PDB file of C-alpha atoms and ligand atoms in Angstrom:
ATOM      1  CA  UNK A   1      -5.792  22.073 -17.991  1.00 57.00           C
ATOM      2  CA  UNK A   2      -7.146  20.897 -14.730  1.00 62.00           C
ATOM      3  CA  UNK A   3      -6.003  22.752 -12.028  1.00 60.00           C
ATOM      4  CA  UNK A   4      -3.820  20.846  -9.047  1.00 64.00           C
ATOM      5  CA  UNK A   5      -6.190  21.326  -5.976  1.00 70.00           C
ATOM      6  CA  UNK A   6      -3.912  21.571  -2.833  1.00 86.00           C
ATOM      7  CA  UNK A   7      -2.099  18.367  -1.619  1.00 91.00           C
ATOM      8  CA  UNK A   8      -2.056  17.204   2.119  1.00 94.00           C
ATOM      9  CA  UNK A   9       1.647  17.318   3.001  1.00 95.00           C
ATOM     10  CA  UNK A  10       2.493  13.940   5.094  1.00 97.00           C
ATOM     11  CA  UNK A  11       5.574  14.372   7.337  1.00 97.00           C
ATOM     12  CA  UNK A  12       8.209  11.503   6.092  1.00 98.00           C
ATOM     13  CA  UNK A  13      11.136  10.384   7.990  1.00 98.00           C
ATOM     14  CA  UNK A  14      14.115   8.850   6.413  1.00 98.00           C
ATOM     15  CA  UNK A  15      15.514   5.579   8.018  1.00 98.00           C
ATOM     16  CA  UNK A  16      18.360   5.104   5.561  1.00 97.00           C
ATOM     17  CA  UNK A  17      19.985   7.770   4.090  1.00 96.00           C
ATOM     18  CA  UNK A  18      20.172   5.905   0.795  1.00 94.00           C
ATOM     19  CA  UNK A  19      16.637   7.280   0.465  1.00 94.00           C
ATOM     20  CA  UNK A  20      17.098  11.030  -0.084  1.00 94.00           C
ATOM     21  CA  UNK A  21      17.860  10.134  -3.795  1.00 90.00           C
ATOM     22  CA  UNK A  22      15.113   7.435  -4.065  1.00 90.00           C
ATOM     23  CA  UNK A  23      11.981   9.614  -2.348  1.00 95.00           C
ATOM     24  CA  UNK A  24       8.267   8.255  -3.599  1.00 97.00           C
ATOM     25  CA  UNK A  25       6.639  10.472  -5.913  1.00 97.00           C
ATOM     26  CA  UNK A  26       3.712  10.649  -8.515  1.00 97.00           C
ATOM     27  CA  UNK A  27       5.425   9.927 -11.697  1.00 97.00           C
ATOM     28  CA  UNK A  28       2.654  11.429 -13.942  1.00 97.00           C
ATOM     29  CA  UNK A  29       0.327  14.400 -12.904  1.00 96.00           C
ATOM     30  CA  UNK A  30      -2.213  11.844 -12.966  1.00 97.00           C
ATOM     31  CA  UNK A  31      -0.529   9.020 -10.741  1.00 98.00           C
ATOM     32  CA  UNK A  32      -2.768   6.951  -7.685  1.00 98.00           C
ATOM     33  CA  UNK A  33       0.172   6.354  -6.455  1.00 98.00           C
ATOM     34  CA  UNK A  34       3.835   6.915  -5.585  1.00 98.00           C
ATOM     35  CA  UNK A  35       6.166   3.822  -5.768  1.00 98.00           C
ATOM     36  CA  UNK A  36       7.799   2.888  -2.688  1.00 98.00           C
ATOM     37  CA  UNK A  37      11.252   1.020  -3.237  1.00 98.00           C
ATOM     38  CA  UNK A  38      12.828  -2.283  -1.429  1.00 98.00           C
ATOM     39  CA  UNK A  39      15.694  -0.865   1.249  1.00 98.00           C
ATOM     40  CA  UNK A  40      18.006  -3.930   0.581  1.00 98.00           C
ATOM     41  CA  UNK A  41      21.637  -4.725   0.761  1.00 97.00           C
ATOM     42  CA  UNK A  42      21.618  -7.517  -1.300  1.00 98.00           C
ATOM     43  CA  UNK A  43      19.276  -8.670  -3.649  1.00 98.00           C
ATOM     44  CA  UNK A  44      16.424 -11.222  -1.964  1.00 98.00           C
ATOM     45  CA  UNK A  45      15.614 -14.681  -3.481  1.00 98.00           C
ATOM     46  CA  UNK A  46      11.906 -15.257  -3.031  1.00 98.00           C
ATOM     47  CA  UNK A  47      11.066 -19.084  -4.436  1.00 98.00           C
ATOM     48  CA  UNK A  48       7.891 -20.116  -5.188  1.00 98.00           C
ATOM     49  CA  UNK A  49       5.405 -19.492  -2.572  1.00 98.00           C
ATOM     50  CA  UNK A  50       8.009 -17.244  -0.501  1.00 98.00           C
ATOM     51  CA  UNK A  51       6.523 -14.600   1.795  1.00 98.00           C
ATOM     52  CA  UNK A  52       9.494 -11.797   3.158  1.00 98.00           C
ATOM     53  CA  UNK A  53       8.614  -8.865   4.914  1.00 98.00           C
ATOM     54  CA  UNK A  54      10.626  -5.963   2.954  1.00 98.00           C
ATOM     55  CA  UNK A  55      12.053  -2.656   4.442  1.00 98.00           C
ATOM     56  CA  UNK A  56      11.267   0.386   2.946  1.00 98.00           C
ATOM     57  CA  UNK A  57      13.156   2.785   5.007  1.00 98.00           C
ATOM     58  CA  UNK A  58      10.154   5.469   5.288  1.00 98.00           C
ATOM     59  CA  UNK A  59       8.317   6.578   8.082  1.00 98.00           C
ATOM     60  CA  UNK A  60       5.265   8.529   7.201  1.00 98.00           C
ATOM     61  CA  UNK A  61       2.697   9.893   9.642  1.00 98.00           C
ATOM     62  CA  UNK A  62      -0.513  10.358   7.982  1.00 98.00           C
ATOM     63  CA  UNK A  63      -1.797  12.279  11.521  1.00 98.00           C
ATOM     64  CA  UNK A  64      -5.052  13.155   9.758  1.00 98.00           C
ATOM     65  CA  UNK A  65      -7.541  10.351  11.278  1.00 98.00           C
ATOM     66  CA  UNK A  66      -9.640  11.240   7.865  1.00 98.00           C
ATOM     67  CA  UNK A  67      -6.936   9.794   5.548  1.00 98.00           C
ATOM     68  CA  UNK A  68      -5.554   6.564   5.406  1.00 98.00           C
ATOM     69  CA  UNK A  69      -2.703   5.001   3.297  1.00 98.00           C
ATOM     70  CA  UNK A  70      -3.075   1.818   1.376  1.00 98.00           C
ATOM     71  CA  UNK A  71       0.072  -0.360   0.054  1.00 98.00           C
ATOM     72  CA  UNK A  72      -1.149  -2.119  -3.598  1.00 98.00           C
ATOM     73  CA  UNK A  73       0.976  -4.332  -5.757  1.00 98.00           C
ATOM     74  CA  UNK A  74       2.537  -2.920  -8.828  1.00 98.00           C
ATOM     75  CA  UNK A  75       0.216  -4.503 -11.481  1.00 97.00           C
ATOM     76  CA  UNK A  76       3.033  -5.166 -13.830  1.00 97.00           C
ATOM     77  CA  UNK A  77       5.079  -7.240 -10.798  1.00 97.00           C
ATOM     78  CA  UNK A  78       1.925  -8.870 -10.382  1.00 96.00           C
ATOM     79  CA  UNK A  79       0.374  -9.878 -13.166  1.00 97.00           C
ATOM     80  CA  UNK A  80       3.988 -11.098 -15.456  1.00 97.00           C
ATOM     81  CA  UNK A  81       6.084 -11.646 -12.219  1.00 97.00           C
ATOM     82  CA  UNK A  82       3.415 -13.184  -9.477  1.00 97.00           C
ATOM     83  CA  UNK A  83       5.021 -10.685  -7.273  1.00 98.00           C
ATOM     84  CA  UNK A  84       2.017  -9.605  -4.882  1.00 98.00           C
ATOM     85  CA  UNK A  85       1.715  -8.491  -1.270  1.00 98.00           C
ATOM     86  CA  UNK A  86       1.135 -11.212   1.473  1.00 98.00           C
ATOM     87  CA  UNK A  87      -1.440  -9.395   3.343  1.00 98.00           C
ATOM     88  CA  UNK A  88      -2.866  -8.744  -0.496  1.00 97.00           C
ATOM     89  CA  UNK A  89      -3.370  -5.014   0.748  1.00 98.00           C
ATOM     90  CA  UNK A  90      -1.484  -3.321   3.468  1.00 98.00           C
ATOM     91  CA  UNK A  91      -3.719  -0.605   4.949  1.00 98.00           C
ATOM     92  CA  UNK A  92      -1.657   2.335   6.813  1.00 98.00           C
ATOM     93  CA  UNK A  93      -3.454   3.676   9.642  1.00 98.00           C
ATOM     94  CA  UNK A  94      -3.400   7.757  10.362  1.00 98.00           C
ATOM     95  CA  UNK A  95      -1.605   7.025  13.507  1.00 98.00           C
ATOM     96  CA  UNK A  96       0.929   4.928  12.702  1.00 98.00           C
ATOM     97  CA  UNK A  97       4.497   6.329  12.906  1.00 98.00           C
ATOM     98  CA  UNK A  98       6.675   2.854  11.952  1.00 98.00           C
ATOM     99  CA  UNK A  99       8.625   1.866   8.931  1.00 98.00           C
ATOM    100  CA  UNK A 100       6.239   1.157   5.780  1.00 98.00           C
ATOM    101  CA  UNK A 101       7.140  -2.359   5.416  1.00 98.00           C
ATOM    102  CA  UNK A 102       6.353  -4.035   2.407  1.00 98.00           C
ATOM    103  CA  UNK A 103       4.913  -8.016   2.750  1.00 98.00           C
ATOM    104  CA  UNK A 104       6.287  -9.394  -0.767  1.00 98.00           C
ATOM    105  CA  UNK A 105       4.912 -12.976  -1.631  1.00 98.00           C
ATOM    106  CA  UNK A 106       6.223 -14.790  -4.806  1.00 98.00           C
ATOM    107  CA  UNK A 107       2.726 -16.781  -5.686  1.00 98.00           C
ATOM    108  CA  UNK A 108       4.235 -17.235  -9.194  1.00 97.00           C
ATOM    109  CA  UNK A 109       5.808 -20.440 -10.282  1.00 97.00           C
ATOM    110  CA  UNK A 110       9.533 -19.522 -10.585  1.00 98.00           C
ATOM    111  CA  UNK A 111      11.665 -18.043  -8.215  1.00 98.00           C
ATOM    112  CA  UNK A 112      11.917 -14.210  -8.521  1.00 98.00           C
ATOM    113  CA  UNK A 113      14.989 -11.739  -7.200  1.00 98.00           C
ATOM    114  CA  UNK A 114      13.856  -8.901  -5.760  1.00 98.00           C
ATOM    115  CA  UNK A 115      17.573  -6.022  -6.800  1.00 98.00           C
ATOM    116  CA  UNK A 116      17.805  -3.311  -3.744  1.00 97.00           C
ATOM    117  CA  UNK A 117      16.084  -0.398  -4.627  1.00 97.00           C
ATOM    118  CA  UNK A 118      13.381  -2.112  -6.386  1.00 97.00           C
ATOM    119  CA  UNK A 119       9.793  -0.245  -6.774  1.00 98.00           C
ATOM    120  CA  UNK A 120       7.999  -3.275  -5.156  1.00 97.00           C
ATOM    121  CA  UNK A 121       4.341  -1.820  -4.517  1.00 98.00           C
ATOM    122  CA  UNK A 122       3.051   1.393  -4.599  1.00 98.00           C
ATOM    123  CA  UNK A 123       1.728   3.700  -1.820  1.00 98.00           C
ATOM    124  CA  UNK A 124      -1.951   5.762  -2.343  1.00 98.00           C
ATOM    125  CA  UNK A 125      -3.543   7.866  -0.154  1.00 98.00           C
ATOM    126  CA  UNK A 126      -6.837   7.672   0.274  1.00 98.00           C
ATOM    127  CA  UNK A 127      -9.761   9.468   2.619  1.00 98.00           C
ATOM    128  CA  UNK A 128     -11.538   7.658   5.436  1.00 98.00           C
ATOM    129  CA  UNK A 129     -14.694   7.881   7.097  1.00 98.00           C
ATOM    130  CA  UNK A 130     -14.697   6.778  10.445  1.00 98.00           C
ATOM    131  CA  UNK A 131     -18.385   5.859  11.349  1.00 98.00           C
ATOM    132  CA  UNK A 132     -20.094   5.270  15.275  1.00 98.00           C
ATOM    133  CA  UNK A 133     -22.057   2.121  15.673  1.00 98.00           C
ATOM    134  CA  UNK A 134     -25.217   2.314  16.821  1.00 98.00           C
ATOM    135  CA  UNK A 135     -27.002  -0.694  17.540  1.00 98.00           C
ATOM    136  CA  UNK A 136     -30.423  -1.295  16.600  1.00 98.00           C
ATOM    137  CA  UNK A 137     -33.458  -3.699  16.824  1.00 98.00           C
ATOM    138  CA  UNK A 138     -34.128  -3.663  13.137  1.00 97.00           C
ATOM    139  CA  UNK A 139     -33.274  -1.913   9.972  1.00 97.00           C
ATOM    140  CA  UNK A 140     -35.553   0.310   7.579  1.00 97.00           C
ATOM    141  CA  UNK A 141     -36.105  -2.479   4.402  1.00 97.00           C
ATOM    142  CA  UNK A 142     -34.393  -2.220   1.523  1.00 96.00           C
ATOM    143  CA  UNK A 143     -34.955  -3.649  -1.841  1.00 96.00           C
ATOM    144  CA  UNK A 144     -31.713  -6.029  -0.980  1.00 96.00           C
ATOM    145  CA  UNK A 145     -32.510  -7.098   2.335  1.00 96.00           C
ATOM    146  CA  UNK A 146     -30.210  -9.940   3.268  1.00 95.00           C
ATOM    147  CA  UNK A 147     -29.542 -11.265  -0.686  1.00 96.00           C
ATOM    148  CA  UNK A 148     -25.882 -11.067  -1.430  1.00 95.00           C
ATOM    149  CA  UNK A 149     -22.858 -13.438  -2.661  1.00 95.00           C
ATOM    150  CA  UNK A 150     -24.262 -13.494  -6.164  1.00 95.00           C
ATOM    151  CA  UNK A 151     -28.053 -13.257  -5.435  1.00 95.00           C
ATOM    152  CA  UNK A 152     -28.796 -11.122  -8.371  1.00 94.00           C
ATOM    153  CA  UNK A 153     -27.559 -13.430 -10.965  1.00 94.00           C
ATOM    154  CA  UNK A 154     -24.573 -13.567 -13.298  1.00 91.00           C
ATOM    155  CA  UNK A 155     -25.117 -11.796 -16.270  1.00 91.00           C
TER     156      UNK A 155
HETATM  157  O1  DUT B  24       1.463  -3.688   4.498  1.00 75.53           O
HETATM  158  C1  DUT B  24       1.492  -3.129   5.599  1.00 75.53           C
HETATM  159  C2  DUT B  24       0.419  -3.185   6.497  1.00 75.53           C
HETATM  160  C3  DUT B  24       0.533  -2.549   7.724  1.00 75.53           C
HETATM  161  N1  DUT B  24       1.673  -1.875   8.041  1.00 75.53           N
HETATM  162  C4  DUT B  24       1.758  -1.160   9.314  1.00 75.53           C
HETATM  163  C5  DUT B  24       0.983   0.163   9.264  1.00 75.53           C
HETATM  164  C6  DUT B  24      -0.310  -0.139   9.944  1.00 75.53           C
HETATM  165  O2  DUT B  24      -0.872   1.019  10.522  1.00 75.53           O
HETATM  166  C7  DUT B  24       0.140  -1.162  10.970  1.00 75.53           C
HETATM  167  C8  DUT B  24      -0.939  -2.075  11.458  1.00 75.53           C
HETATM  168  O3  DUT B  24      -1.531  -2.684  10.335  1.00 75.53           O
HETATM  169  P1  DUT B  24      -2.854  -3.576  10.519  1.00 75.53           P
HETATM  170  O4  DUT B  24      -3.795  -2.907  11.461  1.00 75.53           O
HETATM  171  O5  DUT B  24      -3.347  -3.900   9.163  1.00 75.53           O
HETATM  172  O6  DUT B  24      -2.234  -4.890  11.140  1.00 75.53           O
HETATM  173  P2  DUT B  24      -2.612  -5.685  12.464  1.00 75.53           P
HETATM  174  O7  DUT B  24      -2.166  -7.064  12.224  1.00 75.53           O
HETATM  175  O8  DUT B  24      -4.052  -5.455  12.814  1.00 75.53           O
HETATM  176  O9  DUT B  24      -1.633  -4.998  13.515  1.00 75.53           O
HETATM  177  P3  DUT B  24      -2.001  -4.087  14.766  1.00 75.53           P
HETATM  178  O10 DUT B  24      -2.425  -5.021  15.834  1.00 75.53           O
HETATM  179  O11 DUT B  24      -0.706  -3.374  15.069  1.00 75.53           O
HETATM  180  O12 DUT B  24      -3.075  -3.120  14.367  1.00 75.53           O
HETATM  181  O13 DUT B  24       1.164  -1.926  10.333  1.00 75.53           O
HETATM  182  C9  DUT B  24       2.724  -1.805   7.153  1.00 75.53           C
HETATM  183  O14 DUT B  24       3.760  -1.184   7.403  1.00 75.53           O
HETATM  184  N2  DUT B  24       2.602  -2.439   5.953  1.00 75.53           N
HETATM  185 MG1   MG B  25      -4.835  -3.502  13.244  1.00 75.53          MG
END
């Protein structure tokens, strides 16, 4: 069995109190992610094309500049549904201490109700490296150099 390393605890603060019974979690031992959930009232229309900016009623302070959270579809949602995130990925900073708000965009063909309570994307931690720029003259070579956007080919 692997053993379970110590997790970073993240402070969470509940905007709705509907949310105590609906907190995020892993829901394997191996889950990227914990599913965050659409704080609705009603269920939301999105047509075709639709872009809403969705309430999750958490607050979670990362505080540790070397982590960061990201906010990725739910492959299912996105792949049968068309149900992805406007902003395609929604990247958390450490600091940040507002409501995780979820950018839902319909790019599928049919319209698509999103029911309150929903898991609409999921939430993953993930380390960060913040780096100091230090500007130079000219780089060391490297086999690369300035080839990119497909310079090596295809196949
Ligand atoms: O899907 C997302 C993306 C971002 N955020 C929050 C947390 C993040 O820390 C903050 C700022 O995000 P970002 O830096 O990507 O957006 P910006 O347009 O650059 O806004 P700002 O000027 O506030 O940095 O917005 C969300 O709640 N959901
Ligand atoms: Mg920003």
């Amino acid at each position: 069995m692997p053993t379970i390393p110590d997790r970073p605890r993240l402070a969470v603060k509940l905007l709705d109190e509907r949310l105590r019974d609906h907190l995020p979690h892993y829901a394997t031992a191996g889950s990227a992610g914990m599913d965050l959930r659409a704080l609705l009232d009603a269920p939301l229309v999105l047509a075709p094309g639709d872009c809403e900016l969705v309430r999750t009623g958490l607050a979670i302070h990362i505080a540790d500049p070397g982590l960061a959270g990201m906010i990725l579809p739910r492959s299912g949602l996105g792949h049968k549904h068309g149900i992805v995130l406007g902003n395609l990925v929604g990247l958390i900073d450490s600091d940040y201490q507002g409501e995780l708000m979820v950018s839902v965009w319909n790019r599928g063909a049919a319209p698509f109700t999103v029911e309150p309570f929903e898991r609409l994307a999921q939430y993953v931690l993930v380390p960060v490296v913040q780096a100091e720029l230090q500007v130079v003259d000219d780089f060391h070579a490297s086999v690369r150099g300035d080839g990119g956007f497909g310079s090596s080919g295809r196949h």
